PDB file of C-alpha atoms in Angstrom:
ATOM      1  CA  MET A   1     -12.922 -88.344  84.609  1.00  0.00           C
ATOM      2  CA  LYS A   2     -10.238 -88.320  82.143  1.00  0.00           C
ATOM      3  CA  ARG A   3     -12.938 -88.568  79.394  1.00  0.00           C
ATOM      4  CA  ALA A   4     -14.903 -85.807  80.641  1.00  0.00           C
ATOM      5  CA  PHE A   5     -11.854 -83.564  80.755  1.00  0.00           C
ATOM      6  CA  ILE A   6     -10.999 -84.344  77.307  1.00  0.00           C
ATOM      7  CA  ILE A   7     -14.432 -83.401  76.458  1.00  0.00           C
ATOM      8  CA  LEU A   8     -14.569 -80.014  78.459  1.00  0.00           C
ATOM      9  CA  PHE A   9     -10.774 -79.178  77.112  1.00  0.00           C
ATOM     10  CA  LEU A  10     -12.326 -79.873  73.283  1.00  0.00           C
ATOM     11  CA  VAL A  11     -15.465 -77.939  74.205  1.00  0.00           C
ATOM     12  CA  LEU A  12     -13.841 -74.729  75.462  1.00  0.00           C
ATOM     13  CA  ALA A  13     -10.913 -74.966  72.381  1.00  0.00           C
ATOM     14  CA  THR A  14     -13.840 -74.899  70.125  1.00  0.00           C
ATOM     15  CA  GLN A  15     -15.480 -71.917  72.008  1.00  0.00           C
ATOM     16  CA  LEU A  16     -12.097 -70.115  71.817  1.00  0.00           C
ATOM     17  CA  GLN A  17     -11.543 -70.867  68.107  1.00  0.00           C
ATOM     18  CA  ALA A  18     -15.198 -69.548  67.140  1.00  0.00           C
ATOM     19  CA  GLN A  19     -14.589 -66.285  68.952  1.00  0.00           C
ATOM     20  CA  LYS A  20     -11.058 -65.736  67.601  1.00  0.00           C
ATOM     21  CA  ARG A  21     -11.139 -62.462  65.384  1.00  0.00           C
ATOM     22  CA  THR A  22      -9.874 -63.363  61.616  1.00  0.00           C
ATOM     23  CA  PHE A  23      -8.906 -60.775  59.097  1.00  0.00           C
ATOM     24  CA  LEU A  24     -12.119 -60.792  57.473  1.00  0.00           C
ATOM     25  CA  SER A  25     -13.979 -60.537  61.140  1.00  0.00           C
ATOM     26  CA  ARG A  26     -12.020 -57.258  61.339  1.00  0.00           C
ATOM     27  CA  SER A  27     -12.712 -56.021  57.986  1.00  0.00           C
ATOM     28  CA  GLU A  28     -15.588 -53.910  57.137  1.00  0.00           C
ATOM     29  CA  VAL A  29     -16.790 -52.249  53.315  1.00  0.00           C
ATOM     30  CA  GLY A  30     -19.406 -49.775  52.943  1.00  0.00           C
ATOM     31  CA  LEU A  31     -20.993 -46.834  51.173  1.00  0.00           C
ATOM     32  CA  HIS A  32     -21.141 -43.177  52.254  1.00  0.00           C
ATOM     33  CA  VAL A  33     -23.125 -40.114  51.068  1.00  0.00           C
ATOM     34  CA  GLY A  34     -23.241 -36.724  51.876  1.00  0.00           C
ATOM     35  CA  GLN A  35     -21.942 -33.248  50.799  1.00  0.00           C
ATOM     36  CA  THR A  36     -18.773 -31.156  49.627  1.00  0.00           C
ATOM     37  CA  TYR A  37     -18.336 -27.400  49.871  1.00  0.00           C
ATOM     38  CA  TYR A  38     -15.198 -25.279  49.094  1.00  0.00           C
ATOM     39  CA  LEU A  39     -13.227 -22.554  51.544  1.00  0.00           C
ATOM     40  CA  GLY A  40     -11.080 -20.194  49.544  1.00  0.00           C
ATOM     41  CA  ASP A  41     -10.483 -17.189  47.825  1.00  0.00           C
ATOM     42  CA  LEU A  42     -14.208 -17.046  46.245  1.00  0.00           C
ATOM     43  CA  ASN A  43     -16.052 -18.363  49.871  1.00  0.00           C
ATOM     44  CA  PRO A  44     -13.646 -17.167  52.421  1.00  0.00           C
ATOM     45  CA  TYR A  45     -15.919 -17.640  55.356  1.00  0.00           C
ATOM     46  CA  GLN A  46     -19.591 -19.324  54.681  1.00  0.00           C
ATOM     47  CA  GLN A  47     -19.980 -22.656  56.263  1.00  0.00           C
ATOM     48  CA  PHE A  48     -21.836 -25.177  53.626  1.00  0.00           C
ATOM     49  CA  LYS A  49     -22.526 -22.922  51.032  1.00  0.00           C
ATOM     50  CA  ASP A  50     -22.509 -24.173  47.130  1.00  0.00           C
ATOM     51  CA  ALA A  51     -22.587 -27.661  48.736  1.00  0.00           C
ATOM     52  CA  HIS A  52     -22.977 -30.647  46.323  1.00  0.00           C
ATOM     53  CA  LEU A  53     -24.068 -34.273  46.959  1.00  0.00           C
ATOM     54  CA  ALA A  54     -20.841 -36.243  47.291  1.00  0.00           C
ATOM     55  CA  GLY A  55     -20.244 -40.067  47.951  1.00  0.00           C
ATOM     56  CA  GLY A  56     -17.992 -42.953  47.625  1.00  0.00           C
ATOM     57  CA  LEU A  57     -16.581 -46.200  48.950  1.00  0.00           C
ATOM     58  CA  ILE A  58     -15.245 -47.300  52.357  1.00  0.00           C
ATOM     59  CA  TYR A  59     -12.834 -49.893  53.580  1.00  0.00           C
ATOM     60  CA  ARG A  60     -12.074 -50.749  57.205  1.00  0.00           C
ATOM     61  CA  PHE A  61      -9.946 -53.063  59.292  1.00  0.00           C
ATOM     62  CA  ASP A  62     -10.450 -53.048  63.343  1.00  0.00           C
ATOM     63  CA  PHE A  63      -7.325 -53.430  64.983  1.00  0.00           C
ATOM     64  CA  ASN A  64      -8.879 -53.453  68.319  1.00  0.00           C
ATOM     65  CA  ASN A  65     -11.983 -51.909  70.067  1.00  0.00           C
ATOM     66  CA  ARG A  66     -10.284 -48.314  70.068  1.00  0.00           C
ATOM     67  CA  LEU A  67      -8.486 -48.073  66.957  1.00  0.00           C
ATOM     68  CA  THR A  68      -9.604 -48.872  63.428  1.00  0.00           C
ATOM     69  CA  PHE A  69      -7.463 -48.401  59.972  1.00  0.00           C
ATOM     70  CA  ARG A  70      -9.564 -46.743  56.981  1.00  0.00           C
ATOM     71  CA  THR A  71      -9.411 -45.935  53.212  1.00  0.00           C
ATOM     72  CA  THR A  72     -11.756 -44.284  51.666  1.00  0.00           C
ATOM     73  CA  TYR A  73     -12.960 -43.076  47.914  1.00  0.00           C
ATOM     74  CA  LEU A  74     -14.397 -39.510  47.816  1.00  0.00           C
ATOM     75  CA  TYR A  75     -16.227 -37.979  44.565  1.00  0.00           C
ATOM     76  CA  GLY A  76     -17.506 -34.554  44.686  1.00  0.00           C
ATOM     77  CA  GLN A  77     -17.917 -31.321  43.679  1.00  0.00           C
ATOM     78  CA  ILE A  78     -17.309 -28.036  44.531  1.00  0.00           C
ATOM     79  CA  ALA A  79     -17.910 -24.428  43.699  1.00  0.00           C
ATOM     80  CA  ALA A  80     -18.130 -20.728  44.309  1.00  0.00           C
ATOM     81  CA  SER A  81     -19.229 -17.547  42.660  1.00  0.00           C
ATOM     82  CA  ASP A  82     -18.547 -13.732  43.541  1.00  0.00           C
ATOM     83  CA  SER A  83     -22.155 -12.914  42.432  1.00  0.00           C
ATOM     84  CA  THR A  84     -23.759 -14.625  45.019  1.00  0.00           C
ATOM     85  CA  SER A  85     -21.238 -13.125  47.531  1.00  0.00           C
ATOM     86  CA  PRO A  86     -22.374 -10.719  50.366  1.00  0.00           C
ATOM     87  CA  TYR A  87     -19.245  -8.263  50.133  1.00  0.00           C
ATOM     88  CA  PRO A  88     -19.175  -5.784  47.239  1.00  0.00           C
ATOM     89  CA  LEU A  89     -15.268  -6.395  46.905  1.00  0.00           C
ATOM     90  CA  LEU A  90     -15.876  -9.968  45.583  1.00  0.00           C
ATOM     91  CA  GLN A  91     -18.983  -8.814  43.823  1.00  0.00           C
ATOM     92  CA  ASN A  92     -16.714  -6.349  41.666  1.00  0.00           C
ATOM     93  CA  ARG A  93     -13.847  -9.248  41.265  1.00  0.00           C
ATOM     94  CA  ASN A  94     -16.927 -11.368  39.555  1.00  0.00           C
ATOM     95  CA  LEU A  95     -14.914 -14.847  39.042  1.00  0.00           C
ATOM     96  CA  SER A  96     -16.604 -18.232  39.472  1.00  0.00           C
ATOM     97  CA  PHE A  97     -15.884 -21.652  39.139  1.00  0.00           C
ATOM     98  CA  ARG A  98     -16.800 -25.518  39.815  1.00  0.00           C
ATOM     99  CA  SER A  99     -14.432 -28.477  40.162  1.00  0.00           C
ATOM    100  CA  THR A 100     -14.947 -32.297  40.101  1.00  0.00           C
ATOM    101  CA  LEU A 101     -12.997 -34.138  42.889  1.00  0.00           C
ATOM    102  CA  HIS A 102     -11.563 -37.645  42.886  1.00  0.00           C
ATOM    103  CA  GLU A 103      -9.909 -38.387  46.557  1.00  0.00           C
ATOM    104  CA  ALA A 104      -8.210 -41.234  47.608  1.00  0.00           C
ATOM    105  CA  ALA A 105      -7.140 -41.284  51.388  1.00  0.00           C
ATOM    106  CA  ALA A 106      -6.016 -43.820  54.114  1.00  0.00           C
ATOM    107  CA  GLY A 107      -5.783 -43.254  58.078  1.00  0.00           C
ATOM    108  CA  LEU A 108      -7.048 -43.799  61.327  1.00  0.00           C
ATOM    109  CA  GLU A 109     -10.281 -43.615  63.792  1.00  0.00           C
ATOM    110  CA  PHE A 110      -9.515 -43.107  67.518  1.00  0.00           C
ATOM    111  CA  HIS A 111     -12.489 -43.634  69.518  1.00  0.00           C
ATOM    112  CA  PHE A 112     -13.124 -42.202  72.641  1.00  0.00           C
ATOM    113  CA  VAL A 113     -14.898 -45.170  74.032  1.00  0.00           C
ATOM    114  CA  PRO A 114     -14.450 -48.820  72.884  1.00  0.00           C
ATOM    115  CA  PHE A 115     -16.451 -50.228  70.216  1.00  0.00           C
ATOM    116  CA  GLN A 116     -18.041 -53.267  69.753  1.00  0.00           C
ATOM    117  CA  PHE A 117     -20.341 -55.057  66.983  1.00  0.00           C
ATOM    118  CA  GLY A 118     -23.263 -56.423  68.566  1.00  0.00           C
ATOM    119  CA  SER A 119     -22.353 -55.209  72.132  1.00  0.00           C
ATOM    120  CA  SER A 120     -24.855 -53.604  74.338  1.00  0.00           C
ATOM    121  CA  ARG A 121     -22.282 -52.632  76.776  1.00  0.00           C
ATOM    122  CA  TYR A 122     -19.940 -50.721  73.601  1.00  0.00           C
ATOM    123  CA  PRO A 123     -22.815 -50.288  70.939  1.00  0.00           C
ATOM    124  CA  ALA A 124     -21.948 -46.292  70.002  1.00  0.00           C
ATOM    125  CA  THR A 125     -18.617 -44.268  69.997  1.00  0.00           C
ATOM    126  CA  ALA A 126     -17.539 -40.766  69.029  1.00  0.00           C
ATOM    127  CA  TYR A 127     -14.513 -41.007  66.926  1.00  0.00           C
ATOM    128  CA  LEU A 128     -11.517 -38.239  65.911  1.00  0.00           C
ATOM    129  CA  LEU A 129     -10.140 -38.974  62.181  1.00  0.00           C
ATOM    130  CA  ALA A 130      -6.761 -38.473  60.676  1.00  0.00           C
ATOM    131  CA  GLN A 131      -5.860 -39.110  56.855  1.00  0.00           C
ATOM    132  CA  PHE A 132      -3.530 -38.412  54.532  1.00  0.00           C
ATOM    133  CA  GLY A 133      -4.918 -38.193  50.822  1.00  0.00           C
ATOM    134  CA  VAL A 134      -4.260 -37.698  47.022  1.00  0.00           C
ATOM    135  CA  PHE A 135      -7.221 -35.981  44.675  1.00  0.00           C
ATOM    136  CA  HIS A 136      -7.665 -34.648  41.410  1.00  0.00           C
ATOM    137  CA  MET A 137      -9.325 -31.588  41.010  1.00  0.00           C
ATOM    138  CA  ASN A 138     -10.211 -29.052  37.482  1.00  0.00           C
ATOM    139  CA  PRO A 139     -11.402 -26.244  38.073  1.00  0.00           C
ATOM    140  CA  GLN A 140     -13.703 -24.783  35.213  1.00  0.00           C
ATOM    141  CA  THR A 141     -15.693 -21.244  34.664  1.00  0.00           C
ATOM    142  CA  TYR A 142     -18.394 -20.836  32.728  1.00  0.00           C
ATOM    143  CA  TYR A 143     -18.399 -18.011  29.707  1.00  0.00           C
ATOM    144  CA  ASN A 144     -19.639 -17.838  26.291  1.00  0.00           C
ATOM    145  CA  GLY A 145     -22.175 -20.872  26.477  1.00  0.00           C
ATOM    146  CA  ALA A 146     -19.479 -23.552  27.501  1.00  0.00           C
ATOM    147  CA  TRP A 147     -17.504 -24.840  30.420  1.00  0.00           C
ATOM    148  CA  GLN A 148     -14.052 -23.870  30.024  1.00  0.00           C
ATOM    149  CA  ASP A 149     -11.148 -25.377  31.945  1.00  0.00           C
ATOM    150  CA  LEU A 150      -8.676 -23.031  33.461  1.00  0.00           C
ATOM    151  CA  GLN A 151      -5.839 -24.556  34.055  1.00  0.00           C
ATOM    152  CA  PRO A 152      -4.627 -24.949  30.449  1.00  0.00           C
ATOM    153  CA  LEU A 153      -5.094 -21.009  29.813  1.00  0.00           C
ATOM    154  CA  ALA A 154      -2.584 -19.754  32.664  1.00  0.00           C
ATOM    155  CA  THR A 155      -5.085 -16.862  33.562  1.00  0.00           C
ATOM    156  CA  GLU A 156      -2.607 -15.681  36.185  1.00  0.00           C
ATOM    157  CA  GLY A 157       0.762 -15.811  33.424  1.00  0.00           C
ATOM    158  CA  GLN A 158       1.994 -18.975  34.298  1.00  0.00           C
ATOM    159  CA  GLY A 159       4.689 -20.322  32.093  1.00  0.00           C
ATOM    160  CA  THR A 160       4.821 -16.838  29.931  1.00  0.00           C
ATOM    161  CA  SER A 161       7.609 -13.862  30.452  1.00  0.00           C
ATOM    162  CA  ILE A 162       6.159 -12.234  33.607  1.00  0.00           C
ATOM    163  CA  ASN A 163       5.296 -15.357  35.586  1.00  0.00           C
ATOM    164  CA  THR A 164       7.984 -18.241  35.852  1.00  0.00           C
ATOM    165  CA  GLN A 165       5.916 -20.154  38.059  1.00  0.00           C
ATOM    166  CA  LYS A 166       4.951 -23.422  36.319  1.00  0.00           C
ATOM    167  CA  PRO A 167       1.155 -24.151  35.854  1.00  0.00           C
ATOM    168  CA  TYR A 168      -0.244 -25.716  39.279  1.00  0.00           C
ATOM    169  CA  SER A 169      -0.586 -29.478  39.030  1.00  0.00           C
ATOM    170  CA  LEU A 170      -4.333 -31.003  38.864  1.00  0.00           C
ATOM    171  CA  TYR A 171      -2.712 -33.609  41.554  1.00  0.00           C
ATOM    172  CA  GLN A 172      -2.699 -32.498  44.823  1.00  0.00           C
ATOM    173  CA  PHE A 173      -2.086 -33.869  48.722  1.00  0.00           C
ATOM    174  CA  CYS A 174      -4.405 -33.254  51.119  1.00  0.00           C
ATOM    175  CA  LEU A 175      -5.356 -34.082  55.187  1.00  0.00           C
ATOM    176  CA  PRO A 176      -8.683 -34.999  55.481  1.00  0.00           C
ATOM    177  CA  LEU A 177      -9.195 -34.031  59.633  1.00  0.00           C
ATOM    178  CA  GLY A 178     -12.395 -34.606  61.691  1.00  0.00           C
ATOM    179  CA  MET A 179     -14.459 -36.453  63.635  1.00  0.00           C
ATOM    180  CA  GLY A 180     -17.563 -38.588  63.717  1.00  0.00           C
ATOM    181  CA  VAL A 181     -19.965 -40.831  65.184  1.00  0.00           C
ATOM    182  CA  LYS A 182     -20.213 -44.702  65.028  1.00  0.00           C
ATOM    183  CA  VAL A 183     -23.399 -46.852  65.778  1.00  0.00           C
ATOM    184  CA  SER A 184     -23.703 -50.933  65.936  1.00  0.00           C
ATOM    185  CA  MET A 185     -26.464 -51.998  63.421  1.00  0.00           C
ATOM    186  CA  GLY A 186     -26.374 -55.665  65.234  1.00  0.00           C
ATOM    187  CA  LYS A 187     -23.391 -57.774  64.705  1.00  0.00           C
ATOM    188  CA  MET A 188     -22.756 -57.448  61.290  1.00  0.00           C
ATOM    189  CA  ALA A 189     -23.183 -53.429  60.393  1.00  0.00           C
ATOM    190  CA  THR A 190     -22.719 -49.916  61.634  1.00  0.00           C
ATOM    191  CA  PHE A 191     -24.030 -46.583  60.820  1.00  0.00           C
ATOM    192  CA  ASN A 192     -21.460 -43.639  60.785  1.00  0.00           C
ATOM    193  CA  PHE A 193     -21.561 -39.883  60.351  1.00  0.00           C
ATOM    194  CA  ASP A 194     -18.415 -37.980  59.297  1.00  0.00           C
ATOM    195  CA  LEU A 195     -17.796 -34.082  59.301  1.00  0.00           C
ATOM    196  CA  SER A 196     -13.971 -33.528  58.099  1.00  0.00           C
ATOM    197  CA  ILE A 197     -12.270 -30.638  56.737  1.00  0.00           C
ATOM    198  CA  ARG A 198      -9.696 -31.200  53.589  1.00  0.00           C
ATOM    199  CA  LYS A 199      -6.421 -29.295  54.595  1.00  0.00           C
ATOM    200  CA  THR A 200      -4.776 -29.004  50.873  1.00  0.00           C
ATOM    201  CA  PHE A 201      -1.215 -27.876  49.973  1.00  0.00           C
ATOM    202  CA  THR A 202      -2.621 -25.716  46.749  1.00  0.00           C
ATOM    203  CA  ASP A 203      -4.462 -22.353  46.247  1.00  0.00           C
ATOM    204  CA  TYR A 204      -5.533 -23.081  43.309  1.00  0.00           C
ATOM    205  CA  LEU A 205      -9.062 -25.101  43.877  1.00  0.00           C
ATOM    206  CA  ASP A 206     -10.649 -22.278  42.722  1.00  0.00           C
ATOM    207  CA  ASP A 207      -7.668 -21.510  39.928  1.00  0.00           C
ATOM    208  CA  VAL A 208      -7.315 -18.176  42.084  1.00  0.00           C
ATOM    209  CA  GLY A 209      -3.996 -17.516  43.905  1.00  0.00           C
ATOM    210  CA  ALA A 210      -2.014 -14.623  42.848  1.00  0.00           C
ATOM    211  CA  ASP A 211      -2.729 -11.277  44.686  1.00  0.00           C
ATOM    212  CA  PHE A 212      -3.478  -9.112  41.631  1.00  0.00           C
ATOM    213  CA  TYR A 213      -4.066  -9.557  37.857  1.00  0.00           C
ATOM    214  CA  ALA A 214      -1.485 -10.515  34.919  1.00  0.00           C
ATOM    215  CA  ASP A 215      -0.856  -7.941  32.572  1.00  0.00           C
ATOM    216  CA  PRO A 216      -3.746  -8.846  29.981  1.00  0.00           C
ATOM    217  CA  GLN A 217      -2.092  -7.741  26.561  1.00  0.00           C
ATOM    218  CA  ILE A 218       1.091 -10.081  27.635  1.00  0.00           C
ATOM    219  CA  ILE A 219      -1.368 -13.263  28.354  1.00  0.00           C
ATOM    220  CA  ALA A 220      -3.560 -12.565  25.457  1.00  0.00           C
ATOM    221  CA  GLU A 221      -0.056 -12.903  23.135  1.00  0.00           C
ATOM    222  CA  GLU A 222       1.527 -15.452  24.525  1.00  0.00           C
ATOM    223  CA  VAL A 223      -1.376 -17.514  25.798  1.00  0.00           C
ATOM    224  CA  SER A 224      -4.839 -16.777  24.274  1.00  0.00           C
ATOM    225  CA  ASP A 225      -7.391 -14.103  23.872  1.00  0.00           C
ATOM    226  CA  LEU A 226      -9.676 -16.293  25.954  1.00  0.00           C
ATOM    227  CA  ALA A 227      -7.321 -16.937  28.580  1.00  0.00           C
ATOM    228  CA  ALA A 228      -6.858 -13.045  28.702  1.00  0.00           C
ATOM    229  CA  GLU A 229     -10.712 -12.395  28.941  1.00  0.00           C
ATOM    230  CA  LEU A 230     -10.914 -14.768  31.747  1.00  0.00           C
ATOM    231  CA  SER A 231      -7.568 -13.840  33.679  1.00  0.00           C
ATOM    232  CA  ASN A 232      -9.957 -10.489  34.826  1.00  0.00           C
ATOM    233  CA  GLN A 233     -13.922 -10.487  34.789  1.00  0.00           C
ATOM    234  CA  SER A 234     -14.141  -7.588  37.084  1.00  0.00           C
ATOM    235  CA  LEU A 235     -17.361  -5.299  36.886  1.00  0.00           C
ATOM    236  CA  ASP A 236     -15.091  -2.135  36.866  1.00  0.00           C
ATOM    237  CA  GLY A 237     -12.491  -3.347  34.796  1.00  0.00           C
ATOM    238  CA  ASN A 238      -9.627  -2.788  36.958  1.00  0.00           C
ATOM    239  CA  ARG A 239      -6.394  -3.310  35.902  1.00  0.00           C
ATOM    240  CA  PHE A 240      -4.865  -3.075  39.330  1.00  0.00           C
ATOM    241  CA  GLY A 241      -7.715  -4.811  41.787  1.00  0.00           C
ATOM    242  CA  LYS A 242      -7.144  -7.363  44.068  1.00  0.00           C
ATOM    243  CA  ARG A 243      -7.505 -11.124  42.623  1.00  0.00           C
ATOM    244  CA  GLY A 244      -6.771 -13.354  45.374  1.00  0.00           C
ATOM    245  CA  THR A 245      -4.959 -13.947  48.358  1.00  0.00           C
ATOM    246  CA  SER A 246      -1.718 -16.000  48.006  1.00  0.00           C
ATOM    247  CA  SER A 247      -0.852 -16.136  51.619  1.00  0.00           C
ATOM    248  CA  THR A 248      -3.553 -18.736  52.249  1.00  0.00           C
ATOM    249  CA  ASN A 249      -4.151 -22.174  50.803  1.00  0.00           C
ATOM    250  CA  ASP A 250      -7.855 -23.756  49.864  1.00  0.00           C
ATOM    251  CA  TRP A 251      -9.439 -26.014  51.796  1.00  0.00           C
ATOM    252  CA  TYR A 252     -12.679 -28.200  51.110  1.00  0.00           C
ATOM    253  CA  VAL A 253     -15.128 -30.183  53.664  1.00  0.00           C
ATOM    254  CA  TYR A 254     -17.000 -33.675  53.075  1.00  0.00           C
ATOM    255  CA  ALA A 255     -19.874 -34.026  55.585  1.00  0.00           C
ATOM    256  CA  GLY A 256     -21.587 -37.423  54.974  1.00  0.00           C
ATOM    257  CA  ALA A 257     -23.094 -40.676  56.071  1.00  0.00           C
ATOM    258  CA  THR A 258     -21.736 -43.960  56.355  1.00  0.00           C
ATOM    259  CA  VAL A 259     -23.491 -47.530  56.316  1.00  0.00           C
ATOM    260  CA  THR A 260     -20.601 -50.518  56.844  1.00  0.00           C
ATOM    261  CA  PHE A 261     -21.158 -54.610  56.667  1.00  0.00           C
ATOM    262  CA  ARG A 262     -18.578 -56.491  58.217  1.00  0.00           C
ATOM    263  CA  LEU A 263     -16.641 -59.327  55.888  1.00  0.00           C
ATOM    264  CA  GLY A 264     -16.964 -62.231  58.240  1.00  0.00           C
ATOM    265  CA  LYS A 265     -18.111 -63.400  61.330  1.00  0.00           C
ATOM    266  CA  GLY A 266     -16.398 -63.746  64.557  1.00  0.00           C
ATOM    267  CA  GLY A 267     -16.155 -63.190  68.575  1.00  0.00           C
ATOM    268  CA  GLY A 268     -16.576 -59.549  69.938  1.00  0.00           C
ATOM    269  CA  CYS A 269     -13.638 -59.567  72.143  1.00  0.00           C
ATOM    270  CA  PHE A 270     -10.527 -58.350  70.957  1.00  0.00           C
ATOM    271  CA  TYR A 271      -7.314 -59.762  72.074  1.00  0.00           C
TER     272      TYR A 271
END
């Protein structure tokens, strides 16, 4: 009887150890691919307009079956052009831009229902996403057969005698906020789809922030002729026309699919 009790104890201990979740069994790595697009002065309302292919890497750590920590890297591009706008006022302004984005972010996924790898009871969930991130941008415009970097040109007179504001930084903070769905693909992988909007703290994703045009003569004298030409490209040449909306910041959006893989095996139950 004593020997049987010892054997039973060892079997139970072995099973419990086998089910214990380790750091690796709680960790996932994967790839995501989708599209990015921009909302701002050159595209105030139209969803998915001028969307571009985007993608990156993801790491997750599962605290429990309702809460997951995640870090992501995103590479994408945003763009817009007044020439394709449905609004005559924007068509007349005649500005355009593109910008490559490199974003790193970290935050949490909050599952609506419990989720477990390979579980017939909890095989899928919807979730909310909240992250904090930093990104690098570089707005450019196509002019005279070449792409021109806009930030060094101070097209709104930044750093000149008519505008004491410093040139905007190419590194900015963002808050990725969104939701998604997650489905278990067996005991070692998941498939996910996210839609998340990035709240930024800059109005210069598109190089357009001021309400009105700066004096082109001063820009030409203190910066360059090219800067003066690019500061106002309006079709009617109105020196006092509306350039942008300084009261609102720009946003960008990412929608994409993700496949992740667990780094280690472990039990399905959280503790």
